[in-house]
PDB file of C-alpha atoms in Angstrom:
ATOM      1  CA  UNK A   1      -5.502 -50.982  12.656  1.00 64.00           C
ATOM      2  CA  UNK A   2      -8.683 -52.054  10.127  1.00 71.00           C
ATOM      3  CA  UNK A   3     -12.032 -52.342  11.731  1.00 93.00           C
ATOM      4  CA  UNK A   4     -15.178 -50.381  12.035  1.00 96.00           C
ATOM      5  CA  UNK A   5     -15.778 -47.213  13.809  1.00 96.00           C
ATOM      6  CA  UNK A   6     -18.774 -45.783  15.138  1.00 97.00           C
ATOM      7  CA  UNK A   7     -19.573 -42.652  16.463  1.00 96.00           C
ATOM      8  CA  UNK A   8     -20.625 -41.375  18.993  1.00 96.00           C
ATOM      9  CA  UNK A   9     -20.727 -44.003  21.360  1.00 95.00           C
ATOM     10  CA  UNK A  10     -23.703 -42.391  23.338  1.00 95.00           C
ATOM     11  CA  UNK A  11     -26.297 -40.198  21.600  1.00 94.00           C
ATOM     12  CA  UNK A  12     -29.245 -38.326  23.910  1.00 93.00           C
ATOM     13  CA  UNK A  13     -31.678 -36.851  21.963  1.00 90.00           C
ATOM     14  CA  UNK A  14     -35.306 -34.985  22.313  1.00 90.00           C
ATOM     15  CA  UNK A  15     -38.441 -36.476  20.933  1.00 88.00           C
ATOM     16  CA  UNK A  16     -39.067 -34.840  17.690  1.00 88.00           C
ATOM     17  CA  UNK A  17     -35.309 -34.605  16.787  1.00 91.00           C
ATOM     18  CA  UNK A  18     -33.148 -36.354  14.124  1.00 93.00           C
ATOM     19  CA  UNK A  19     -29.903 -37.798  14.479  1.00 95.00           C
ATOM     20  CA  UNK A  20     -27.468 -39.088  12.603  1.00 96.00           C
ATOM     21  CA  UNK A  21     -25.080 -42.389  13.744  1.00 97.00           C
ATOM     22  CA  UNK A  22     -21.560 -42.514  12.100  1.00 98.00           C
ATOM     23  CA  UNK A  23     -19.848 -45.452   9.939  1.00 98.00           C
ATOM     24  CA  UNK A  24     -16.629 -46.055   8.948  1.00 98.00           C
ATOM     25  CA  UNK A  25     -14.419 -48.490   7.441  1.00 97.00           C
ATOM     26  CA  UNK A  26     -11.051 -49.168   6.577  1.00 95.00           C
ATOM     27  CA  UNK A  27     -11.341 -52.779   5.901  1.00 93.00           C
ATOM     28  CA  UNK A  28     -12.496 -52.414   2.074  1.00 93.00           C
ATOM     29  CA  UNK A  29     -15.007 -53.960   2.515  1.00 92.00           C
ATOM     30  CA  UNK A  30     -17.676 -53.737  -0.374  1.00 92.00           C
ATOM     31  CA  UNK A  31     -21.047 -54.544   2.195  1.00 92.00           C
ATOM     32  CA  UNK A  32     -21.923 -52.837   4.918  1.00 95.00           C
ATOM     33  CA  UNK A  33     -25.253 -52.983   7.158  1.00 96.00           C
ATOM     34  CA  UNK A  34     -26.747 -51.455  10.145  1.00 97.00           C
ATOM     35  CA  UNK A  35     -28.649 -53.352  12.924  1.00 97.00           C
ATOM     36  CA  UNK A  36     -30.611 -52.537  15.784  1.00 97.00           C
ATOM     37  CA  UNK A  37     -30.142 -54.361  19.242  1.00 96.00           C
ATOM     38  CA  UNK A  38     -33.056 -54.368  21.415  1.00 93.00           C
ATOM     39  CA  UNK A  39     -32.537 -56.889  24.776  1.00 87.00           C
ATOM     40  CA  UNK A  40     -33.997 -59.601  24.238  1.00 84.00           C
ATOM     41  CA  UNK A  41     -34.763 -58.751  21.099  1.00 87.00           C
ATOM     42  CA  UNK A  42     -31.781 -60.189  18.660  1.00 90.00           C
ATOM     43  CA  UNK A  43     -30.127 -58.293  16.136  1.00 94.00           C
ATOM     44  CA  UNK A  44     -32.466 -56.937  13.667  1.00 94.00           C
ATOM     45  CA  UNK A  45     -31.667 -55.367  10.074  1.00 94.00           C
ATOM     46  CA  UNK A  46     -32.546 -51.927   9.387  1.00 97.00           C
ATOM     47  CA  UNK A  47     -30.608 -51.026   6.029  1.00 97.00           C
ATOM     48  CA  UNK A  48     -27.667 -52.436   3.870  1.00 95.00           C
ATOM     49  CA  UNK A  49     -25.615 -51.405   1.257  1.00 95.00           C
ATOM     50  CA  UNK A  50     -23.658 -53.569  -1.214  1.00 92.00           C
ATOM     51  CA  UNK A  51     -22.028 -51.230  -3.302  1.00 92.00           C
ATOM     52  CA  UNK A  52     -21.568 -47.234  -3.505  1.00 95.00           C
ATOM     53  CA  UNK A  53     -24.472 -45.245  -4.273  1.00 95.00           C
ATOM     54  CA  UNK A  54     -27.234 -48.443  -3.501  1.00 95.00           C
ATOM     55  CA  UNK A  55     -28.285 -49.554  -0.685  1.00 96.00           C
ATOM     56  CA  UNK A  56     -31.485 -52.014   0.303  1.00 95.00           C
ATOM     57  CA  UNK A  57     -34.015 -51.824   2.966  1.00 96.00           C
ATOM     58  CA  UNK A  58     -33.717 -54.367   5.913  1.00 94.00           C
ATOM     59  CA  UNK A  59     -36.700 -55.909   7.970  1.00 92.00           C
ATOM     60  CA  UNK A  60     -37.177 -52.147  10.181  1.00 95.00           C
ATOM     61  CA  UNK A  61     -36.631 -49.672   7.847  1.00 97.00           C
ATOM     62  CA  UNK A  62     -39.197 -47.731   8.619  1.00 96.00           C
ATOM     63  CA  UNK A  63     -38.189 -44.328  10.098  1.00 96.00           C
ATOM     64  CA  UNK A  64     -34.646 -44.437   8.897  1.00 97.00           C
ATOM     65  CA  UNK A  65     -32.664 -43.444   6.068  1.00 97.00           C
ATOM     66  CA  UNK A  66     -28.885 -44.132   5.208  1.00 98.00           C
ATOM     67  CA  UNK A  67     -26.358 -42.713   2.471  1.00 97.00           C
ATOM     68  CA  UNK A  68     -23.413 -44.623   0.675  1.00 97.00           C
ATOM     69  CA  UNK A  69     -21.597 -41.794  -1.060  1.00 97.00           C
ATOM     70  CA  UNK A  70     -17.996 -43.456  -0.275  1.00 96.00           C
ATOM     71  CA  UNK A  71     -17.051 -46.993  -0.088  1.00 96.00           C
ATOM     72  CA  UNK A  72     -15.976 -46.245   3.399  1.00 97.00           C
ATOM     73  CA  UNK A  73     -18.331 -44.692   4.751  1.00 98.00           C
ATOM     74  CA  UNK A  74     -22.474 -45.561   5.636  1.00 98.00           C
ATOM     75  CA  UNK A  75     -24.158 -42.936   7.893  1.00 98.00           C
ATOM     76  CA  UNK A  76     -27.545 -43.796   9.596  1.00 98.00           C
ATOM     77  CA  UNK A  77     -29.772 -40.970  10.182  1.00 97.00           C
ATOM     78  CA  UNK A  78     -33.208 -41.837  13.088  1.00 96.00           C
ATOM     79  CA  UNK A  79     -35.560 -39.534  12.131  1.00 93.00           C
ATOM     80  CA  UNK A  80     -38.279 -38.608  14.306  1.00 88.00           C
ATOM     81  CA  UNK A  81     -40.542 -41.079  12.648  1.00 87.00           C
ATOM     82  CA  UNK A  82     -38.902 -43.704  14.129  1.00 88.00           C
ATOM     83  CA  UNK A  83     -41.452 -44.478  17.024  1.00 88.00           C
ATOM     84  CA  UNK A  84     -39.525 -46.075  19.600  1.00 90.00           C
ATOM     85  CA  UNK A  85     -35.636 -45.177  18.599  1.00 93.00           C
ATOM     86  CA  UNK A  86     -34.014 -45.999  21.983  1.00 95.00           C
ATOM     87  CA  UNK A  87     -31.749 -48.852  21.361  1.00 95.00           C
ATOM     88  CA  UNK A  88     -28.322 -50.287  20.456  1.00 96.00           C
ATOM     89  CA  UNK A  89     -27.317 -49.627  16.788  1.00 97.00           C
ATOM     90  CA  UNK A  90     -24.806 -51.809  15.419  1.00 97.00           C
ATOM     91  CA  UNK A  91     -22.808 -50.920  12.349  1.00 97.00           C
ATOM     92  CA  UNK A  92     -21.202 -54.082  10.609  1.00 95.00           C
ATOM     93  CA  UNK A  93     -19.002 -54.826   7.137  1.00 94.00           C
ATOM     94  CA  UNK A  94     -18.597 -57.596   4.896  1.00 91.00           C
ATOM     95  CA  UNK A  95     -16.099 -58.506   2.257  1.00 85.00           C
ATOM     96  CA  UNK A  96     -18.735 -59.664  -0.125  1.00 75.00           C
ATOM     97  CA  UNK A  97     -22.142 -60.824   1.013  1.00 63.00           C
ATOM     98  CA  UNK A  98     -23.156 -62.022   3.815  1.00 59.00           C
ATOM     99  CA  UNK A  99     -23.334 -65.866   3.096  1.00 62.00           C
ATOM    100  CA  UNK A 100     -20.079 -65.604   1.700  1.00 67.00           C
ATOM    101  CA  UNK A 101     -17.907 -64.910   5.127  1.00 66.00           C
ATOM    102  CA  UNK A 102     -17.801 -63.238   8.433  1.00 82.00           C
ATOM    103  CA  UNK A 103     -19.418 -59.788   9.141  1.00 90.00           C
ATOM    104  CA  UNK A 104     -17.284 -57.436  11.213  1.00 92.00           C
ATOM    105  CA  UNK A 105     -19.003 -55.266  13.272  1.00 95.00           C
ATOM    106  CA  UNK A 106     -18.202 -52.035  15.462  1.00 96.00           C
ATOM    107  CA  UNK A 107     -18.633 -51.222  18.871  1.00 95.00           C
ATOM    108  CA  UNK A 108     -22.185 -50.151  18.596  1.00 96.00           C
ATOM    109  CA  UNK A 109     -24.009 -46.307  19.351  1.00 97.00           C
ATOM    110  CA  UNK A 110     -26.070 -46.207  22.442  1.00 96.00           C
ATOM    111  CA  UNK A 111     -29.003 -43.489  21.261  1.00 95.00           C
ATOM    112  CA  UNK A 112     -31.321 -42.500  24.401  1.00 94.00           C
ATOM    113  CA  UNK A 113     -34.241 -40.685  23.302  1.00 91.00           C
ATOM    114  CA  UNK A 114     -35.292 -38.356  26.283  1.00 86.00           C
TER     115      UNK A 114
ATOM    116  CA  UNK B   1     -42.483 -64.213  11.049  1.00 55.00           C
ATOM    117  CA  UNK B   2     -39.204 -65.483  13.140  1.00 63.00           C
ATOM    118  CA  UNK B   3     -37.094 -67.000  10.569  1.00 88.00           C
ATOM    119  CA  UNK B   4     -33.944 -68.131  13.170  1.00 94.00           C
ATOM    120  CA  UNK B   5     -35.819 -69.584  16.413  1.00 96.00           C
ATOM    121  CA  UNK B   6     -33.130 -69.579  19.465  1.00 97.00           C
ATOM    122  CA  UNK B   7     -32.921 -71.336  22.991  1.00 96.00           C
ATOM    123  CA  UNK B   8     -32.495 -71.133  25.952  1.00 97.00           C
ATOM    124  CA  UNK B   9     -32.557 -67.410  26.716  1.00 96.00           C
ATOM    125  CA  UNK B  10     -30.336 -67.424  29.011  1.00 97.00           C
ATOM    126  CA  UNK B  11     -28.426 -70.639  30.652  1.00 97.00           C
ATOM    127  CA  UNK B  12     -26.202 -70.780  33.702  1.00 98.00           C
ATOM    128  CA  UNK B  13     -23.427 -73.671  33.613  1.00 98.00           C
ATOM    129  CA  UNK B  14     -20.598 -74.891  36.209  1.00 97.00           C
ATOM    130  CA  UNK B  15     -16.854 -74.086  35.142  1.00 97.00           C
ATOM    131  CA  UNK B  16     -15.721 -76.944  33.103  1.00 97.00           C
ATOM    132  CA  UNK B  17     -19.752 -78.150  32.028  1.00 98.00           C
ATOM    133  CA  UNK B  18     -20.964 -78.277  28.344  1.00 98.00           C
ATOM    134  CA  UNK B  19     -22.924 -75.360  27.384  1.00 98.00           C
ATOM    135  CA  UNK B  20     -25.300 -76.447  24.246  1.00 98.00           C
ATOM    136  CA  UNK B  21     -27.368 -73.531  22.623  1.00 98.00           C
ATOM    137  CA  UNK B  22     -30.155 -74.441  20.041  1.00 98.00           C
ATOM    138  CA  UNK B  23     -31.365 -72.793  16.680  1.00 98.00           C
ATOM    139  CA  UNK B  24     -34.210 -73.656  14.079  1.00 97.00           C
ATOM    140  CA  UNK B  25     -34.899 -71.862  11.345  1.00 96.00           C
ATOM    141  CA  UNK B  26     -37.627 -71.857   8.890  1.00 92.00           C
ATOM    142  CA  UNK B  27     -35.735 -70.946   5.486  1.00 89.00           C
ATOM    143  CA  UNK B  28     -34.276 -74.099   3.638  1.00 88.00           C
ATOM    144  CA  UNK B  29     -32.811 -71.705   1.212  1.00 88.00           C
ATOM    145  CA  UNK B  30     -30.579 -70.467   4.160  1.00 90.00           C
ATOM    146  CA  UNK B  31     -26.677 -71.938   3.232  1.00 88.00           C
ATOM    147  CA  UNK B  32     -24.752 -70.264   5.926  1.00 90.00           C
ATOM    148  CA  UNK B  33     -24.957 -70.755   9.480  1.00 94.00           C
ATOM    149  CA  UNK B  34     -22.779 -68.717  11.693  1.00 94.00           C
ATOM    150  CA  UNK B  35     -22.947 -68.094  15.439  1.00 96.00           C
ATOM    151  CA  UNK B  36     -21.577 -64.870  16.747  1.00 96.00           C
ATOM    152  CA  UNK B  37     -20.678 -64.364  20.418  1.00 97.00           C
ATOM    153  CA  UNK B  38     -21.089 -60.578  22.319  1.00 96.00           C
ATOM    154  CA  UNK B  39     -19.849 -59.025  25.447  1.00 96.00           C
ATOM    155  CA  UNK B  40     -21.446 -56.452  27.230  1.00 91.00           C
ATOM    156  CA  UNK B  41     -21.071 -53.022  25.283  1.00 89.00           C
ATOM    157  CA  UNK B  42     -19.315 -54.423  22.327  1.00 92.00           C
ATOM    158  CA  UNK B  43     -20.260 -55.795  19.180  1.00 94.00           C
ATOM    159  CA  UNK B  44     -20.556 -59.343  18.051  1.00 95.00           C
ATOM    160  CA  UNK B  45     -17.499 -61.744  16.570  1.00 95.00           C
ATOM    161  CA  UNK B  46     -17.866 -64.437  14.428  1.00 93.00           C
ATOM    162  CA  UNK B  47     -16.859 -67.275  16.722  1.00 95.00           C
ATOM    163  CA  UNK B  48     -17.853 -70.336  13.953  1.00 95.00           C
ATOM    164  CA  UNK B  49     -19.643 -71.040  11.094  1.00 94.00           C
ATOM    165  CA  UNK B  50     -20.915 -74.099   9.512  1.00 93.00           C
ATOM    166  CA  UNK B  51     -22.060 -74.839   5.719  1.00 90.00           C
ATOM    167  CA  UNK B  52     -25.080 -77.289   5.327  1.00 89.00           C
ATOM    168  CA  UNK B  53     -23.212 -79.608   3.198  1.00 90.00           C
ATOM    169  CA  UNK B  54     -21.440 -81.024   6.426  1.00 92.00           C
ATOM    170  CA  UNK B  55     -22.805 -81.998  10.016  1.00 94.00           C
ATOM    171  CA  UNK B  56     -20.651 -81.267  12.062  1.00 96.00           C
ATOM    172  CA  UNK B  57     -17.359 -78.862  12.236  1.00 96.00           C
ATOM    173  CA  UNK B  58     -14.815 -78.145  15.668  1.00 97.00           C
ATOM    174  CA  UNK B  59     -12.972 -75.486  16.705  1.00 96.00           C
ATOM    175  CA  UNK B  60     -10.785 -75.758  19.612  1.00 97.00           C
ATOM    176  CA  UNK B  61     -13.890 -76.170  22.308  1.00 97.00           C
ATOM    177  CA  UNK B  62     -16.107 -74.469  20.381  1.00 97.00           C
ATOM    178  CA  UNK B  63     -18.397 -77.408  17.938  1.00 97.00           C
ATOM    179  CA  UNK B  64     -21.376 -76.662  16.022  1.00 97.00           C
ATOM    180  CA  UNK B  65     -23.893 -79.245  15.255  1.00 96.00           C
ATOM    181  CA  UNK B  66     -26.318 -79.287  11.886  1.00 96.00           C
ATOM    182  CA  UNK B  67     -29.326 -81.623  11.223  1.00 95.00           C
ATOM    183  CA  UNK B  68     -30.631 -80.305   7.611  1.00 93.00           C
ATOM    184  CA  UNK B  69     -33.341 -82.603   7.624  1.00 94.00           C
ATOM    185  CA  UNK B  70     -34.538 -81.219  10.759  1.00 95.00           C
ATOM    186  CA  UNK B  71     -33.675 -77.320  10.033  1.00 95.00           C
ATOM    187  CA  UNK B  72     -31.658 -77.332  13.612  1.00 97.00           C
ATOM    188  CA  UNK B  73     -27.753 -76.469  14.068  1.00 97.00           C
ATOM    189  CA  UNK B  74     -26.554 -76.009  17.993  1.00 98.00           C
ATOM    190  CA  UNK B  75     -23.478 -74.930  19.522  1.00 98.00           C
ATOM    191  CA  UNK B  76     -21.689 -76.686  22.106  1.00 98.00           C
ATOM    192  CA  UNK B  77     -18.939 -75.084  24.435  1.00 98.00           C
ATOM    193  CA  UNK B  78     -16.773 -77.909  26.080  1.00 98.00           C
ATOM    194  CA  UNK B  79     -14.708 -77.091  29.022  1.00 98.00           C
ATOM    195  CA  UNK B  80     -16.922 -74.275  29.861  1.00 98.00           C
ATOM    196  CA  UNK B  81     -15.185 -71.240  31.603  1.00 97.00           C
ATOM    197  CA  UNK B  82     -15.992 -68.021  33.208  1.00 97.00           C
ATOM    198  CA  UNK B  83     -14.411 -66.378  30.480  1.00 97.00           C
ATOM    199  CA  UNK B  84     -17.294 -67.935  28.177  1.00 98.00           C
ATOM    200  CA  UNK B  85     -19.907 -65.385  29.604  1.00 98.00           C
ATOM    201  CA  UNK B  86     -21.177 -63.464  26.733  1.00 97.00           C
ATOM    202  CA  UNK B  87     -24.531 -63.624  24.769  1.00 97.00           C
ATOM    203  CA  UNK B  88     -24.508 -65.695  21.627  1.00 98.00           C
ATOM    204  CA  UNK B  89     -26.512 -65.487  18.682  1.00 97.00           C
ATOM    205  CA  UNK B  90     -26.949 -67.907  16.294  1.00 96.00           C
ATOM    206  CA  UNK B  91     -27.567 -66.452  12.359  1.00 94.00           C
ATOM    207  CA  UNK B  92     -28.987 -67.677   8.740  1.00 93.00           C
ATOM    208  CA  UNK B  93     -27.650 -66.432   5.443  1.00 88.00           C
ATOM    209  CA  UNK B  94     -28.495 -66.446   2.240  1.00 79.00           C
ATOM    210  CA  UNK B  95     -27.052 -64.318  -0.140  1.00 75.00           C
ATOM    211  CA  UNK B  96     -26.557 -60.680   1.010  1.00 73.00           C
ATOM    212  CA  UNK B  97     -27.592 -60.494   4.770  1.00 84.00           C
ATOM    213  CA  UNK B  98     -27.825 -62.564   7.864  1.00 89.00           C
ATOM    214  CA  UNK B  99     -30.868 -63.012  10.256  1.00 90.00           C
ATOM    215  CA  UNK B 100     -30.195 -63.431  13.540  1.00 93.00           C
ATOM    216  CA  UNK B 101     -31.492 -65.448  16.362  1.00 95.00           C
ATOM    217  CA  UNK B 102     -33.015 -63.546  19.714  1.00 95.00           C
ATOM    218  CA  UNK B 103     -29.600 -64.634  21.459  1.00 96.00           C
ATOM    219  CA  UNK B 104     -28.624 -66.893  24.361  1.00 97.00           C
ATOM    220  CA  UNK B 105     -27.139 -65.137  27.490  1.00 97.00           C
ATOM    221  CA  UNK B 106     -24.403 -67.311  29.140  1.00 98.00           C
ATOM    222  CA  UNK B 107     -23.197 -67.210  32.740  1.00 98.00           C
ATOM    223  CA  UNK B 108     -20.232 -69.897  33.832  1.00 98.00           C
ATOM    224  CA  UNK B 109     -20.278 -69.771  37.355  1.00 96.00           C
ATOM    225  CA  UNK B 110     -16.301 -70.211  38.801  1.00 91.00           C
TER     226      UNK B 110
END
């Protein structure tokens, strides 16, 4: 089946620590984007990537960084910059952009900072 | 700056009511208005869209609303049912990425 996998689905990490969230696609899709989900706080754009190899910074970029090496493929790494990490990161793809059709998204990574 | 303004937070309507969600947004350069709906620990779905050359566009019970002059779009859920409970979020495009609204949590009561 095509969709969007993320993994893992729940990530606990220690203050100081780095982690990396996992993308994939199988859609071939040319986009793909990462959000972070905060209640009550929306959906809110932390990196995207239009094409292999380039890749844009959202509105809370800030203590993040991503990679797209392979069209399938657009890891998120929380570095321990990232002041308040705990949330609800949502991985999503796109065809083309974003204005141009429906963003598919995957089942989200729960990261608990402890 | 809040570019996609969303109400109610949350809203509470009777089995077979009309649940109507608002959005404003700020950007007239925005030319794609989708609204995505959520359940609990999964991600969104597009559930419609709407372009701002027309008012109006229906899907089944699902109807989204647009007043460019005004900057507002709304969603309207006819026939509400319990299986309607999910949080929706309305979103803005233009070109390459979408902003989203703070969402709209919706409970049908049986």
């Amino acid at each position: 089946d095509g969709g969007i996998t993320q993994s893992p689905k729940y990530l606990f990490r220690k203050e100081g620590q780095n982690v990396t969230l996992s993308c994939e696609q199988n859609l071939n899709h040319d986009a793909m984007y990462w959000y972070r989900q905060d209640p009550g706080q929306g959906l809110r754009l932390i990196y995207y990537s239009q094409i292999v190899n380039d890749f844009q910074k959202g509105d809370i970029a800030e203590g993040y960084s991503v990679s797209r090496e392979k069209k399938e493929s657009f890891p998120l790494t929380v570095t321990s910059a990232q002041k308040n990490p705990t949330a609800f990161y949502l991985c999503a793809s796109s065809r083309t952009g974003a204005n141009t059709g429906e963003l598919f998204f995957g089942e989200g990574s729960r990261l608990t900072v402890l | 700056q809040q570019q996609v303004k969303q109400s109610p937070q949350s809203l509470i309507v009777q089995k077979g009511g009309i649940s109507i969600i608002n959005c404003a947004y700020e950007n007239t350069a925005f030319d794609y208005f989708p609204w995505y709906q959520q359940f609990p620990g999964k991600g969104p779905a597009l559930l419609i869209a709407i372009r701002p050359d027309v008012s109006e566009k229906k899907e089944g019970r699902f109807t989204i609303s647009f007043n460019k002059s005004a900057k507002q779009f709304s969603l309207h859920i006819m026939d509400s049912q319990p299986g309607d409970s999910a949080t929706y979020f309305c979103a803005a495009s233009r070109y390459s990425t979408l902003t989203f609204g703070k969402g709209t949590m919706l409970l049908v009561s049986p």
